[in-house]
Amino acid sequence: MSALRHDWQTSEVQALFNLPFNDLIFKAQTRHRDFFDPNEVQISSLLSIKTGSCAEDCGYCPQSARYDSGLTPEALMPVDKVLQAAQQAKDQGASRFCMGAAWRQPKDRDIERVVEMVQGVKALGMETCVTLGMLTDTQTTRLKAGGLDYYNHNLDTSEDYYSEVITTRTYQDRLDTLARVRDAGINVCCGGIVGMGESDKDRANLLIELANMPKHPESVPINMLVQVEGTPLMGTEPLDPLTFIRTIAVARIMMPTSRVRLSAGRNSMSDEMQALCFLAGANSIFYGDKLLTTDNPMTNHDLALFARLGLHAGGSSYA
Ligand code: SAM
Ligand code: DTB
Ligand code: SF4
């Protein structure tokens, strides 16, 4: 079992992507079995705690105030409503509850309300994750002291392709927040989106950014772009599903102890495609009828899929 690596080069990662499909999947599944029960999938549920009216211009996102996606904006939710949703997610079998807010960056008083949510969700016996945009050192320290388990902040794509998708903040801004989260001792959930018109090299370089961090993110969400009417990326040429599966496999090989999450976009994937993603090393999903604002597969469909594949829910990402 070789050690974890943090020195990946573009050419070797592109070579992994270009392996014959069977060789790539075999390599990924073998690596997967070095560290994980191959039939166990961690399940996380999402809730949008503050929706829409976001100041950023992320070209994929229905929550940006700049695009007309038909979304009704909603202010920060009251804590008791959030805890009701968390209890429901727990009853349906989720082990982690992820709360997302459409902010460029939260205000310090917002953090206090989020800390109350985190404490309430932890008291239900669930792991907690929040995604709130860019953070200061004071805010990461406060969230850690409040008991937060994970912070989600995605790099989304390669540094080269980033400016094609987002202009209102830089790649370095994202890396800076991720370093603050890591330094505060919070587990990192960081991944990206594919199917935004990026190249093979961009997908390789996104995974290199993640794997060459001083410590691999404990959770790596791989999202397939959900195309939303009104957003600039609506109408993008859809990605070949096999390229998506290859992306999962390469992520698994490069970050063998991380939870690789089959994230947004499952609603447009067949059961057979999802089965191949699990074979390629995905071992986490977003579970529940909604992602943040868009639809996710119905829970009874997922439960039936787990039964057909002999998968069981469980595990955490503490590598
Ligand atoms: N505003 C905060 C931020 O951007 O960090 C937190 C919420 S934001 C909606 C969380 C992540 O959702 C984004 O970084 C992006 O990776 C993902 N996302 C948003 N819209 C998406 C879409 N249409 N398809 C796939 N992933 C999407
Ligand atoms: C992540 O990587 N994907 C989630 C979560 N982290 C916050 C969000 C997906 C959002 C998809 C579009 C929507 O539902 O608004
Ligand atoms: Fe705002 Fe986050 Fe959507 Fe970007 S991804 S527009 S920061 S909610």
CSV table of N, CA and C and ligand atoms in Angstrom, one decimal, residues 46 60-63 98-100 131 152 154 156 189 191-193 221-223 226 228 261 263-265 286 290-295, ligand 2:
chain,number,residue,atom,x,y,z
A,46,LEU,N,-28.7,17.8,2.4
A,46,LEU,CA,-28.5,19.2,2.2
A,46,LEU,C,-29.7,20.0,2.6
A,60,TYR,N,-22.8,28.9,-13.2
A,60,TYR,CA,-23.6,27.7,-13.1
A,60,TYR,C,-24.7,27.9,-12.1
A,61,CYS,N,-24.8,29.0,-11.3
A,61,CYS,CA,-25.6,29.0,-10.1
A,61,CYS,C,-26.9,29.7,-10.2
A,62,PRO,N,-28.0,29.0,-9.9
A,62,PRO,CA,-29.3,29.7,-9.9
A,62,PRO,C,-29.5,30.7,-8.8
A,63,GLN,N,-28.6,30.7,-7.8
A,63,GLN,CA,-28.8,31.6,-6.7
A,63,GLN,C,-28.1,33.0,-6.8
A,98,CYS,N,-25.8,19.0,5.9
A,98,CYS,CA,-25.0,20.1,5.3
A,98,CYS,C,-25.9,21.3,5.0
A,99,MET,N,-25.5,22.4,5.6
A,99,MET,CA,-26.3,23.6,5.5
A,99,MET,C,-25.6,24.6,4.6
A,100,GLY,N,-26.3,25.1,3.5
A,100,GLY,CA,-25.7,25.9,2.5
A,100,GLY,C,-26.4,27.3,2.5
A,131,THR,N,-21.6,25.5,4.3
A,131,THR,CA,-21.0,26.1,3.2
A,131,THR,C,-21.6,27.5,3.1
A,152,ASN,N,-17.6,23.1,3.7
A,152,ASN,CA,-17.6,22.9,2.2
A,152,ASN,C,-17.2,24.2,1.5
A,154,ASN,N,-15.8,24.7,-2.5
A,154,ASN,CA,-15.3,24.1,-3.7
A,154,ASN,C,-14.4,24.9,-4.5
A,156,ASP,N,-14.2,24.2,-7.6
A,156,ASP,CA,-15.1,24.2,-8.8
A,156,ASP,C,-14.4,23.7,-10.1
A,189,CYS,N,-14.2,19.9,3.1
A,189,CYS,CA,-15.0,19.3,2.1
A,189,CYS,C,-14.8,20.1,0.9
A,191,GLY,N,-14.4,20.1,-3.6
A,191,GLY,CA,-14.4,19.4,-4.9
A,191,GLY,C,-14.7,20.4,-6.0
A,192,GLY,N,-15.4,19.9,-6.9
A,192,GLY,CA,-15.7,20.8,-8.1
A,192,GLY,C,-16.9,20.3,-8.9
A,193,ILE,N,-17.0,21.0,-10.0
A,193,ILE,CA,-18.1,20.7,-11.0
A,193,ILE,C,-17.5,20.3,-12.3
A,221,PRO,N,-16.5,16.4,-3.1
A,221,PRO,CA,-17.7,16.3,-3.9
A,221,PRO,C,-17.4,16.5,-5.4
A,222,ILE,N,-17.8,15.5,-6.2
A,222,ILE,CA,-17.7,15.7,-7.7
A,222,ILE,C,-19.1,15.9,-8.2
A,223,ASN,N,-19.4,17.2,-8.6
A,223,ASN,CA,-20.7,17.5,-9.1
A,223,ASN,C,-20.7,17.5,-10.6
A,226,VAL,N,-25.6,20.9,-13.0
A,226,VAL,CA,-27.1,20.9,-13.1
A,226,VAL,C,-27.4,22.1,-13.9
A,228,VAL,N,-29.4,25.0,-15.2
A,228,VAL,CA,-30.6,25.7,-14.8
A,228,VAL,C,-30.9,26.9,-15.8
A,261,ARG,N,-17.5,12.1,-3.2
A,261,ARG,CA,-19.0,12.1,-3.2
A,261,ARG,C,-19.5,12.3,-4.6
A,263,SER,N,-22.1,13.8,-6.4
A,263,SER,CA,-22.9,14.9,-5.8
A,263,SER,C,-24.0,15.4,-6.7
A,264,ALA,N,-24.0,16.7,-7.0
A,264,ALA,CA,-25.1,17.2,-7.9
A,264,ALA,C,-25.1,16.4,-9.2
A,265,GLY,N,-26.3,16.4,-9.8
A,265,GLY,CA,-26.4,15.8,-11.2
A,265,GLY,C,-26.9,14.4,-11.2
A,286,PHE,N,-25.2,12.8,-1.9
A,286,PHE,CA,-26.2,13.7,-1.3
A,286,PHE,C,-27.6,13.0,-1.4
A,290,LYS,N,-34.1,17.0,-2.4
A,290,LYS,CA,-33.6,18.3,-2.9
A,290,LYS,C,-32.1,18.4,-2.6
A,291,LEU,N,-31.4,19.1,-3.6
A,291,LEU,CA,-30.0,19.5,-3.3
A,291,LEU,C,-30.2,20.8,-2.5
A,292,LEU,N,-29.7,21.9,-3.1
A,292,LEU,CA,-30.0,23.2,-2.4
A,292,LEU,C,-31.3,23.8,-3.0
A,293,THR,N,-31.3,24.0,-4.3
A,293,THR,CA,-32.5,24.6,-4.9
A,293,THR,C,-33.1,23.7,-6.0
A,294,THR,N,-32.3,22.7,-6.4
A,294,THR,CA,-32.7,21.8,-7.5
A,294,THR,C,-33.0,20.4,-7.0
A,295,ASP,N,-33.6,19.6,-7.9
A,295,ASP,CA,-34.1,18.3,-7.5
A,295,ASP,C,-33.0,17.2,-7.4
B,2,DTB,C1,-21.5,20.5,-3.3
B,2,DTB,O1,-20.3,20.2,-3.8
B,2,DTB,N1,-22.6,20.4,-4.0
B,2,DTB,C2,-23.7,20.8,-3.2
B,2,DTB,C3,-23.0,21.2,-1.9
B,2,DTB,N2,-21.7,21.0,-2.1
B,2,DTB,C4,-23.3,22.5,-1.2
B,2,DTB,C5,-24.6,21.9,-3.8
B,2,DTB,C6,-25.1,21.5,-5.2
B,2,DTB,C7,-26.0,22.5,-5.6
B,2,DTB,C8,-26.7,22.2,-6.9
B,2,DTB,C9,-27.6,23.3,-7.4
B,2,DTB,C10,-28.7,23.6,-6.5
B,2,DTB,O2,-29.5,22.7,-6.0
B,2,DTB,O3,-28.9,24.8,-6.2
